[in-house]
Coordinates of C-alpha atoms in Angstrom, one line a residue:
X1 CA 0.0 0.0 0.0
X2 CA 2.6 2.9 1.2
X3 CA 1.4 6.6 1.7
X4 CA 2.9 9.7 1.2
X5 CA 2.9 12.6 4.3
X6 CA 1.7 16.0 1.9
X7 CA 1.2 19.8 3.4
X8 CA -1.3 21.7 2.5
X9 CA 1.5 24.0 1.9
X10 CA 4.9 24.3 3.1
X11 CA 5.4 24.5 6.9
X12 CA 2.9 22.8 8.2
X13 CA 5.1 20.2 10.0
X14 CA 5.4 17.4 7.1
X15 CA 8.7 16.5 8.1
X16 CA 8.0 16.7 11.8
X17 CA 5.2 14.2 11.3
X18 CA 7.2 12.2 9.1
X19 CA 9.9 11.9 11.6
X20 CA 6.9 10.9 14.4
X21 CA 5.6 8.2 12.3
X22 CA 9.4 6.7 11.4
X23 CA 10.1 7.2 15.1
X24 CA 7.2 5.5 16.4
X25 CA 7.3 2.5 14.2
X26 CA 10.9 2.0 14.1
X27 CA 10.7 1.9 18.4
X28 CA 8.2 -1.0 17.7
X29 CA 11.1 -3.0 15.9
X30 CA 8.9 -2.5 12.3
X31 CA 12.0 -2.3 9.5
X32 CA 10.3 0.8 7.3
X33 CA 12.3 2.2 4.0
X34 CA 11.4 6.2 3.5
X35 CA 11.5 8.3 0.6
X36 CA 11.4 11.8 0.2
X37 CA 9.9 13.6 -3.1
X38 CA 12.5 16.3 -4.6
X39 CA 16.1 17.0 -4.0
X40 CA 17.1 17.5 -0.5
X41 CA 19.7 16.3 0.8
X42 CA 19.0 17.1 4.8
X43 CA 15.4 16.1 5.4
X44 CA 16.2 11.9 4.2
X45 CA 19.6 12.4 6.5
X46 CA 17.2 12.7 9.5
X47 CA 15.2 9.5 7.4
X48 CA 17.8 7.5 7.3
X49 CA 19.1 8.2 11.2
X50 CA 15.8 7.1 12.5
X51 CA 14.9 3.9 10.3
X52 CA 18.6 3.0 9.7
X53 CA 18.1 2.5 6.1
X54 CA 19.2 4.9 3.1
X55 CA 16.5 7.3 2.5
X56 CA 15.4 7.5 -1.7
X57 CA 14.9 10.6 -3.8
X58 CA 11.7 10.4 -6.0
X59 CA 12.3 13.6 -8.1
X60 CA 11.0 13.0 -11.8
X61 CA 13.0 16.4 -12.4
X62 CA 16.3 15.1 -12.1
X63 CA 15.6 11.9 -13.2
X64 CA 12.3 10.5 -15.0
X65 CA 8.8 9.2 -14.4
X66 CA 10.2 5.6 -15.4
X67 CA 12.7 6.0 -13.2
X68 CA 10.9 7.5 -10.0
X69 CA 8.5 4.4 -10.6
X70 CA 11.0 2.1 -10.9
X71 CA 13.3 3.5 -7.8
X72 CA 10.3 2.8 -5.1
X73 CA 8.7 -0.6 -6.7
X74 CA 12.5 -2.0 -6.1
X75 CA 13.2 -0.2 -2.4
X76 CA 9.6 -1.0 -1.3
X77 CA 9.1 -4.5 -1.6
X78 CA 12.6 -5.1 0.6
X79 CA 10.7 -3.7 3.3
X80 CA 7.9 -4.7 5.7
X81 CA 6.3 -0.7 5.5
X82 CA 7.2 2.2 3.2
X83 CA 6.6 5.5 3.7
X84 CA 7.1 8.9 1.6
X85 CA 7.8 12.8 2.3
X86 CA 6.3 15.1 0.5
X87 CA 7.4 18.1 -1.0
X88 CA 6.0 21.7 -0.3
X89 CA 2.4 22.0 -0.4
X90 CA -0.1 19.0 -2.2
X91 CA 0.0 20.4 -5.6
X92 CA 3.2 22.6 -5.8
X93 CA 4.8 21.9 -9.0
X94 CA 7.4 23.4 -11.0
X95 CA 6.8 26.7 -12.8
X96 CA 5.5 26.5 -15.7
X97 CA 4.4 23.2 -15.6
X98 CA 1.3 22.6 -13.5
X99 CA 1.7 19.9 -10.5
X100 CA 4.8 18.4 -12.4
X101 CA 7.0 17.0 -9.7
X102 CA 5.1 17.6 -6.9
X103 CA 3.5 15.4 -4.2
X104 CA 0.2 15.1 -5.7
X105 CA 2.4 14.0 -9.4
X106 CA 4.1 11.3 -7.1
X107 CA 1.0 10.0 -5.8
X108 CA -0.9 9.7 -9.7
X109 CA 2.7 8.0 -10.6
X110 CA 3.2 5.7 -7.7
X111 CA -0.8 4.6 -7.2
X112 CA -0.7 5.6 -3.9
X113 CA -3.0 7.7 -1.4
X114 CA -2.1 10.7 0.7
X115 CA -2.2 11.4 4.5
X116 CA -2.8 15.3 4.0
X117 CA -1.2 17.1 7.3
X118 CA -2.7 20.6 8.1
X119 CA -1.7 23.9 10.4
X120 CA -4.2 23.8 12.8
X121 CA -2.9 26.4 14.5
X122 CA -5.1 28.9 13.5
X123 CA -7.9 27.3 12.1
X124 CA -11.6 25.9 13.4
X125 CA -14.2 25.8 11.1
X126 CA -12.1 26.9 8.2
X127 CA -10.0 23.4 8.4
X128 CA -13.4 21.5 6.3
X129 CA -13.0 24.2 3.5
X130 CA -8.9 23.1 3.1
X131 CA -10.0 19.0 3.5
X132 CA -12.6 19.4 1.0
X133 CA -10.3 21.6 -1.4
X134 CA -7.4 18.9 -1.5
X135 CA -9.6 16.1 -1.9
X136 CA -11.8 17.2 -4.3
X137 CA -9.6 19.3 -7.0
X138 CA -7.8 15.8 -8.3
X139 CA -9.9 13.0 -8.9
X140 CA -6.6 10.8 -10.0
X141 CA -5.6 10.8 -6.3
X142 CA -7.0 10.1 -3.2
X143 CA -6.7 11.4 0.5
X144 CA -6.7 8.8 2.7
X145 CA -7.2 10.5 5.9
X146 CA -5.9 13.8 7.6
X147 CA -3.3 14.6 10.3
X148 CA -4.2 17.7 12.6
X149 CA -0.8 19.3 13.3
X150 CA -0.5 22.4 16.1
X151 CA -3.4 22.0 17.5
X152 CA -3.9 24.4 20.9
X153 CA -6.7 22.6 22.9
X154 CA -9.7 19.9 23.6
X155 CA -11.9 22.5 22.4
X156 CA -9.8 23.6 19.6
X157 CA -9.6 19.9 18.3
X158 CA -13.6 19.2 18.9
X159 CA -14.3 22.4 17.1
X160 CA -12.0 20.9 14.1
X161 CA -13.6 17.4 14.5
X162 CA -17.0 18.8 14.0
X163 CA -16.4 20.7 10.6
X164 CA -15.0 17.6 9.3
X165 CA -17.2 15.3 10.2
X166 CA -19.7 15.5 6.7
X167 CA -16.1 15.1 4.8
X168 CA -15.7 11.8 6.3
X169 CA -12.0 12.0 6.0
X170 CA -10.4 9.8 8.9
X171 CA -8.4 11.4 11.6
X172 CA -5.3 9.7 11.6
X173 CA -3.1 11.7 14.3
X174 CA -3.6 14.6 16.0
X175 CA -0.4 15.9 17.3
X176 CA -0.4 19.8 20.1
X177 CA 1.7 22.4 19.7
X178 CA 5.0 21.1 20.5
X179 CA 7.1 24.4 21.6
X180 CA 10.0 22.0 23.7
X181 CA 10.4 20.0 20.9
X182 CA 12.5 21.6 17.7
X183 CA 15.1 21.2 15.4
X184 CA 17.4 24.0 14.9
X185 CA 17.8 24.9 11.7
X186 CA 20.1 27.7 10.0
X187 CA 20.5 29.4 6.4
X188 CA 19.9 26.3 4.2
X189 CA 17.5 24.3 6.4
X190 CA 17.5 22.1 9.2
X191 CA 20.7 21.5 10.4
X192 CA 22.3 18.0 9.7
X193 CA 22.0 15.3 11.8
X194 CA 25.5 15.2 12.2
X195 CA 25.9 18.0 14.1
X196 CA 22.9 17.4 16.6
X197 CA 24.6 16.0 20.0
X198 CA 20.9 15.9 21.6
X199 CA 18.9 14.3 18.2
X200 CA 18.2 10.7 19.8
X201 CA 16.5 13.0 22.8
X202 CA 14.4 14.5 20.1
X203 CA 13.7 11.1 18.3
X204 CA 12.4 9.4 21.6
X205 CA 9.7 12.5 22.2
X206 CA 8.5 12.2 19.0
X207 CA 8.5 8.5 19.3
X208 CA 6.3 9.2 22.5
X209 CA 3.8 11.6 21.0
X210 CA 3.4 8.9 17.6
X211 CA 2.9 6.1 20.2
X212 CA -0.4 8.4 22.0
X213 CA -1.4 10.4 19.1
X214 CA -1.3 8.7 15.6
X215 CA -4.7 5.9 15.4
X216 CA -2.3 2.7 14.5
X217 CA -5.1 0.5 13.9
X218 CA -5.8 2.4 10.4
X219 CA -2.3 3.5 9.7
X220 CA -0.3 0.4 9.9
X221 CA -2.4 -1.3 6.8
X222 CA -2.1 1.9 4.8
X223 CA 2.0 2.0 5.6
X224 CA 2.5 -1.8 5.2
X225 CA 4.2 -3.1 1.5
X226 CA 1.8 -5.2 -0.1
X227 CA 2.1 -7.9 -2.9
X228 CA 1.9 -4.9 -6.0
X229 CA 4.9 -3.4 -5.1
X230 CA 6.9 -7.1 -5.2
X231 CA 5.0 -7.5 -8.7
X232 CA 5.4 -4.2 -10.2
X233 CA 9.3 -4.6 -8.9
X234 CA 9.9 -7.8 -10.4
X235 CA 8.4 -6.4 -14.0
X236 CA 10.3 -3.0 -14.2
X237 CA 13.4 -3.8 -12.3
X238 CA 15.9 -5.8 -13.8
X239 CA 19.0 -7.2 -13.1
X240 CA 20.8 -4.7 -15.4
X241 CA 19.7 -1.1 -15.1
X242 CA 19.9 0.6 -17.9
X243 CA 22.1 3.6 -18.9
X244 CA 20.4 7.0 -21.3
X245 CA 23.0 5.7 -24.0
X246 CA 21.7 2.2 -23.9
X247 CA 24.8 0.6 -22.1
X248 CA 24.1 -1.4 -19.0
X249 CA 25.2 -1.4 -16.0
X250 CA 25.5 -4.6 -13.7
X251 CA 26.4 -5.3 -10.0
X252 CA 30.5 -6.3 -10.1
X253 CA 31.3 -9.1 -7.8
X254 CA 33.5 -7.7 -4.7
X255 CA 36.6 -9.7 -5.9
X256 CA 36.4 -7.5 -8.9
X257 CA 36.7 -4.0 -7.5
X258 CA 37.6 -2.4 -10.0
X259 CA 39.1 1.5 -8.8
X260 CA 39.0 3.1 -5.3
X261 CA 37.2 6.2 -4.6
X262 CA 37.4 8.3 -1.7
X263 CA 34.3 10.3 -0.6
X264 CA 34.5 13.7 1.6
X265 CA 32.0 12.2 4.0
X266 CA 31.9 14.7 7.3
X267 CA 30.1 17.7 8.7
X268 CA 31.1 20.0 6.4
X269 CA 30.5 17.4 3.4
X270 CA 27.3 15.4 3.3
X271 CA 25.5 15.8 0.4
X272 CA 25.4 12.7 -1.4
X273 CA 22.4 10.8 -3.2
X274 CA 22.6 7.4 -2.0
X275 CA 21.7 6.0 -5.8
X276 CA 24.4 7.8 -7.0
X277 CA 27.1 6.0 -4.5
X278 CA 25.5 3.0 -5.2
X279 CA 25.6 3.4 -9.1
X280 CA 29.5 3.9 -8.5
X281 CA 29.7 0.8 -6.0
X282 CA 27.6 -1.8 -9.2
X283 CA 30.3 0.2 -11.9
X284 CA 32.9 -1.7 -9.8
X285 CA 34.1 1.3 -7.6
X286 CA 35.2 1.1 -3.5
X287 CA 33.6 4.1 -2.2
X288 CA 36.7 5.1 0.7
X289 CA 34.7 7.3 3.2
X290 CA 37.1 10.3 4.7
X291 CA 37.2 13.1 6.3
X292 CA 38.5 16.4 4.8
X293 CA 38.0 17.6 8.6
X294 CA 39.4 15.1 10.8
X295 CA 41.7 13.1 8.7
X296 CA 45.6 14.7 8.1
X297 CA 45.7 12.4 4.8
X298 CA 43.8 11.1 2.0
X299 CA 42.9 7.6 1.8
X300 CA 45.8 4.9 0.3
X301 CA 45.8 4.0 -3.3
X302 CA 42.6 5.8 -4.8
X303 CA 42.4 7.0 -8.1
X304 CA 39.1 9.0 -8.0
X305 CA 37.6 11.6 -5.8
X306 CA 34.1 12.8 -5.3
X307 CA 33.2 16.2 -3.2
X308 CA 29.5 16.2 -2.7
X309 CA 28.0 19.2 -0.7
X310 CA 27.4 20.2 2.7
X311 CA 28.7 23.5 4.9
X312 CA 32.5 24.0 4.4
X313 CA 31.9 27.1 5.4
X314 CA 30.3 26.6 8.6
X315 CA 33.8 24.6 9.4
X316 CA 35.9 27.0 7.5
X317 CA 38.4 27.6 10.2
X318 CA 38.6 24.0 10.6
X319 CA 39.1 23.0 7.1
X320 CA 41.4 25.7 6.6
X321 CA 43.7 24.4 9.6
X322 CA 44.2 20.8 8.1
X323 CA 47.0 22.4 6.2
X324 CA 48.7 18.8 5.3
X325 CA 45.6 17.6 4.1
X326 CA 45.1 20.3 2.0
X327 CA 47.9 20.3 0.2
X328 CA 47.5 16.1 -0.2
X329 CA 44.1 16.8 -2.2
X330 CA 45.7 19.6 -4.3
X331 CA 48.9 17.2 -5.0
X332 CA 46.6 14.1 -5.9
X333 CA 44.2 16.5 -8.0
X334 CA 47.4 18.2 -10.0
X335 CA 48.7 14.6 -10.0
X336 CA 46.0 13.9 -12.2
X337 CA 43.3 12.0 -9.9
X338 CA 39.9 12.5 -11.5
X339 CA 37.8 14.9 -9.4
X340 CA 34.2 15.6 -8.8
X341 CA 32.9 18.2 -7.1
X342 CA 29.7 19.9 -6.1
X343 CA 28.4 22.8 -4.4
X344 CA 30.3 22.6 -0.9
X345 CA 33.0 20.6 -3.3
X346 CA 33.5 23.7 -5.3
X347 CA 34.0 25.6 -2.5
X348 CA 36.8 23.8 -1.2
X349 CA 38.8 23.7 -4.2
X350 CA 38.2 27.6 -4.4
X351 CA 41.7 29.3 -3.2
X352 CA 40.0 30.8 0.0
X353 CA 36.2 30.8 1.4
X354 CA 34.9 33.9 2.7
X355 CA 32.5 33.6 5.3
X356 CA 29.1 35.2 6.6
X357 CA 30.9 37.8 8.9
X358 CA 33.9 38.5 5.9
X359 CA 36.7 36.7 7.5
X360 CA 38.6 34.6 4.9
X361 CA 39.9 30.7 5.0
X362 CA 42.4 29.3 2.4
X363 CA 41.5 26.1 0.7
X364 CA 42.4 23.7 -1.9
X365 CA 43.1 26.3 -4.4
X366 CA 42.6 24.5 -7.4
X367 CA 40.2 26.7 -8.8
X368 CA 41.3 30.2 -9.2
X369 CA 38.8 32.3 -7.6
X370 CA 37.2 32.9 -4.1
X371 CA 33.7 31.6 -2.4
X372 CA 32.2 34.4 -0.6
X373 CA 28.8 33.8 0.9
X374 CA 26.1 36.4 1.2
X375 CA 22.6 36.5 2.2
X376 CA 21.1 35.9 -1.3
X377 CA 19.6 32.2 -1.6
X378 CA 20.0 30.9 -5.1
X379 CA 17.2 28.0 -5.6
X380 CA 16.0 26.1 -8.0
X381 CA 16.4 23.2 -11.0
X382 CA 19.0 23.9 -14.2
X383 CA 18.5 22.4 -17.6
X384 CA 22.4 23.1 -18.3
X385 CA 24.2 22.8 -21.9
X386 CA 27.9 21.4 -21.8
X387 CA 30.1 24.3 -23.4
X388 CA 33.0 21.8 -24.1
X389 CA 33.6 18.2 -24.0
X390 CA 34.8 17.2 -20.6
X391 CA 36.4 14.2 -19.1
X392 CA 32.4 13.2 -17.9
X393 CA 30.2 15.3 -20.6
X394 CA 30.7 15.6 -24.2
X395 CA 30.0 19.1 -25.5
X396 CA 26.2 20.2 -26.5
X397 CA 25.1 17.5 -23.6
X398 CA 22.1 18.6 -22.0
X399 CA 21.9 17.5 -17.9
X400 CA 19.2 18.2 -15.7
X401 CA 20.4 19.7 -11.8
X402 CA 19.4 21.6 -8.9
X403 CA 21.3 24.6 -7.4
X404 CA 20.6 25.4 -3.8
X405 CA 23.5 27.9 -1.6
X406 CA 24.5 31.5 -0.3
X407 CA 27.3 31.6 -1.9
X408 CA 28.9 33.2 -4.8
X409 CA 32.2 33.1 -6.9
X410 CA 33.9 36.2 -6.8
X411 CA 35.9 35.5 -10.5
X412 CA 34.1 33.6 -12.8
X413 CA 35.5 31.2 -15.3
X414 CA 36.6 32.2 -18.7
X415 CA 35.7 29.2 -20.2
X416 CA 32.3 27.9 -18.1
X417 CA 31.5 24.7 -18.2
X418 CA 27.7 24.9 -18.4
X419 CA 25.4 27.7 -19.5
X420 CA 22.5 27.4 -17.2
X421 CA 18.5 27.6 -18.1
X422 CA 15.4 27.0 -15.8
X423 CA 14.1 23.8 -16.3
X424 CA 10.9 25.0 -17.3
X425 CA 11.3 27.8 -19.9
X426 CA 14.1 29.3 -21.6
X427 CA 15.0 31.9 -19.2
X428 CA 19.0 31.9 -19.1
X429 CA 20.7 31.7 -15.4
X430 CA 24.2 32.1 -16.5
X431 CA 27.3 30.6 -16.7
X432 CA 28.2 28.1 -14.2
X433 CA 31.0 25.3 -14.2
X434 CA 34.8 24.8 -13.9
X435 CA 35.5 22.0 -16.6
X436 CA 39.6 21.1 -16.3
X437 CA 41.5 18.3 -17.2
X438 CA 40.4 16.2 -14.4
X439 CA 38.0 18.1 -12.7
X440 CA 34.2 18.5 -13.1
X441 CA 33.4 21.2 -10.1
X442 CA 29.7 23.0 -10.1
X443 CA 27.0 24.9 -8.1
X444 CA 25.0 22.0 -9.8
X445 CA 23.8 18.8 -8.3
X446 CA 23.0 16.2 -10.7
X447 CA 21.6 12.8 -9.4
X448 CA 22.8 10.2 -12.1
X449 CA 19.6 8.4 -12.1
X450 CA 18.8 9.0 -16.1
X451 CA 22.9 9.8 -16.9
X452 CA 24.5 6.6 -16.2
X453 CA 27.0 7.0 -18.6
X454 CA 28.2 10.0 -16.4
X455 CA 29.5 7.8 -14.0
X456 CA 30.8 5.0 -16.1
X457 CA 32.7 7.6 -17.8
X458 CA 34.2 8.5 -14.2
X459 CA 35.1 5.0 -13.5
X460 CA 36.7 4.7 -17.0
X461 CA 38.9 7.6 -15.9
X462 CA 39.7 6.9 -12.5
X463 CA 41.2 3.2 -14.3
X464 CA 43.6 5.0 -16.6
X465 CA 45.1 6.7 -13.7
X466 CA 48.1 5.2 -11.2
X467 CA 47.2 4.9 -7.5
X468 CA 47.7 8.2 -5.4
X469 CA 49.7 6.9 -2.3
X470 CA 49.9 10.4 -0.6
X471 CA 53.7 10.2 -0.2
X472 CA 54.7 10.4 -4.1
X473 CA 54.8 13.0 -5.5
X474 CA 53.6 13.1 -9.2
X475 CA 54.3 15.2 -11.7
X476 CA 52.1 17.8 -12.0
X477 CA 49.5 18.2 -14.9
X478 CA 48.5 21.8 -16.3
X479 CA 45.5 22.5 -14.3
X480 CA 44.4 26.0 -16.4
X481 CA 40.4 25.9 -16.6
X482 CA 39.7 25.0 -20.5

């Protein structure tokens, strides 16, 4: 069966209640895989803490329809319950195009109903108008009962029962204002899970309030896997998954590693989709897990390395002050390694990071410009065309990304790697993209879903190069941007 957690818009506590419900059955020893509609990174980290299973990205933006479809069918059915996160309110699309790639678009894909959570806070009466609304505008999907989130008292709550009562919408949960129970959060969101000393505090009084609040007896069938999703799996899921120029890519037996990898895995680099490490992992890649923070040298004998994104400037002093470790990752990158990086990854190999209060932090310097954050938030998906062939994209390529930071480069690149569009329209963003020999750094996030061949062609290059030890030193390629 499975459901999905929507808003009525965003804010409402999705998350919060998503969290309650994970918490809740994961305390009764249930094994539950979760999902989150969209690209973020932070909300499946808090996922994937409480159910102890990767949390998947359904995002038909970055990927496909096929693909979204074919993602949950094979996670789902290798779990007793399922359960999806919405994405801002029911039937928030992108731009231009309708309800495209929101929650209500998942639910029409997936064949599965909605628990709809609503801001109680300050509503009575008004709460029938917003049930009735959601549940009537798309007959392709179906509510299957509400959550009342922030409400204030018994009488507040019978007041909201008694409007709803013609709907006949079930009351699933029914969760109070909650004032001594928060996340922090800071400029891009919550703040990782990583850096929350108190978080399994938090998890237990949600796990309380799920336990009282949420009516089990009806929500356990609707969150339990059932035989369709081992049948639709077994039809659309293949042992080979296919790559976008027809090449396949199968699972490589463990004796026949193929390349090692190291991964910035840390505070300050966290960002990862987990289909995109795994794609590596069936190419025939060792994914070596380090820390650009804590560790004072790179992982032995790799000949890749991936960046993914995080807050390198919330632990710029700290990056900055692993000086022998930086100067490892800018000998093994001028060495020749093949590098990727993203977002936070770009950062770093920027020559310095200047921070919210101006105070600057050397890096990598591999990149020859500086990261300054500011206040301005640049958001949202990139259609983004490949100005010259690069050691991942051939030139003209088309990929599909998301962009999400407070940051900005103060020197742009001559010779950009992408120019940028909004996935909707036409409307140019700009340039974007360092493309060098052996680097592929951008503000972009790509999930490799639907451009498999991006990382086969990453494996391919990490095999034509030697093993970085660390302690040789290589000779040094020219690194000038193309």
């Amino acid at each position: 069966m499975s459901i999905i957690i929507a808003g009525e818009r965003s804010g409402v506590g999705k998350t919060t209640v998503t969290l309650t419900l994970l918490a809740s059955l994961r305390r009764r020893g249930l094994n539950i895989q979760s999902f989150k509609v969209g690209p973020d990174y932070i909300d499946p980290m808090f996922h994937e803490y409480v159910t102890g299973l990767p949390c998947r990205n359904l995002d038909p933006v970055l990927t496909s329809e096929s693909y979204v479809q074919q993602c949950f069918n094979h996670h789902s059915c290798q779990s007793e319950y399922n359960l999806i996160e919405g994405v801002m309110g029911l039937f928030d699309g992108i731009g231009n195009l309708s309800d495209f790639a929101s929650t209500a678009h998942i639910a029409r894909l997936l064949d599965i109903p909605i628990i709809l959570v609503i801001d109680c806070s300050r509503l009575s009466g008004s709460v029938a108008a917003i049930a009735h609304g959601y549940s009537s505008l798309d007959p392709r999907i179906k509510i299957a009962g509400l959550i009342l989130n922030r409400v204030g008292s018994e009488r507040h709550l019978s007041l909201l029962k008694a409007s709803l009562v013609s709907l006949k919408l079930p009351i699933l949960g029914v969760l109070r204002r909650q004032d001594n129970i928060t996340i922090p959060d800071r400029h891009l969101g919550l703040i990782p899970t990583a850096e929350l000393p108190k978080l399994d505090q938090i998890i237990d009084s949600l796990a309380d309030l799920g336990d009282i609040y949420f009516d089990w007896e009806q929500l356990l069938p609707l969150l339990k896997s059932s035989s369709l999703s081992s049948s639709k799996s077994s039809s659309n899921i293949s042992p080979l998954i296919k790559g976008e120029l027809g090449r396949s890519v199968v699972d490589i037996p463990k004796s026949e590693i193929l390349c090692k990898i190291a991964v910035a895995r840390d505070q300050a680099f966290n960002f990862y989709y987990q289909d995109n490490l795994d794609l590596l992992e069936k190419l025939g890649a060792e994914l070596v897990f380090w820390s650009p923070l804590n560790d004072d040298q790179l992982p032995k004998d790799i000949q890749g390395m991936y960046f993914g994104g995080g807050f390198p400037e919330v632990f710029a002093s700290q990056l900055a002050a692993n000086v022998n470790l930086i100067q490892e990752v800018k000998n093994a990158i001028l060495g020749g390694i093949p590098t990727i990086a993203e977002c936070g990854g770009l950062m770093y190999l920027c020559e310095q990071i200047i921070d919210f209060d101006g105070k600057t932090w050397p890096m990598v310097g591999i990149l020859p410009t500086l990261a300054q954050m500011d206040r301005k938030l640049t958001l949202g998906y990139r259609r983004a065309v490949v100005l010259e062939n690069t050691f991942l994209i051939d030139m003209n390529t088309s990929i599909f990304g998301h962009e999400f930071h407070r940051s900005h480069l103060i020197t742009n690149n001559s010779k950009p790697l992408f120019n940028t569009y909004r996935y909707d329209c036409d409307e140019n963003t700009g340039f974007e993209g360092w493309g060098l020999p052996n680097v592929h750094a951008s503000y972009i996030h790509q999930h490799w879903g639907e451009s498999q061949d991006i990382p086969q062609r990453f494996i391919q290059e990490c095999l034509k190069n030697k093993h970085f030890s660390g302690s040789v030193k290589h000779e040094h390629r020219e690194i000038n941007p193309r």
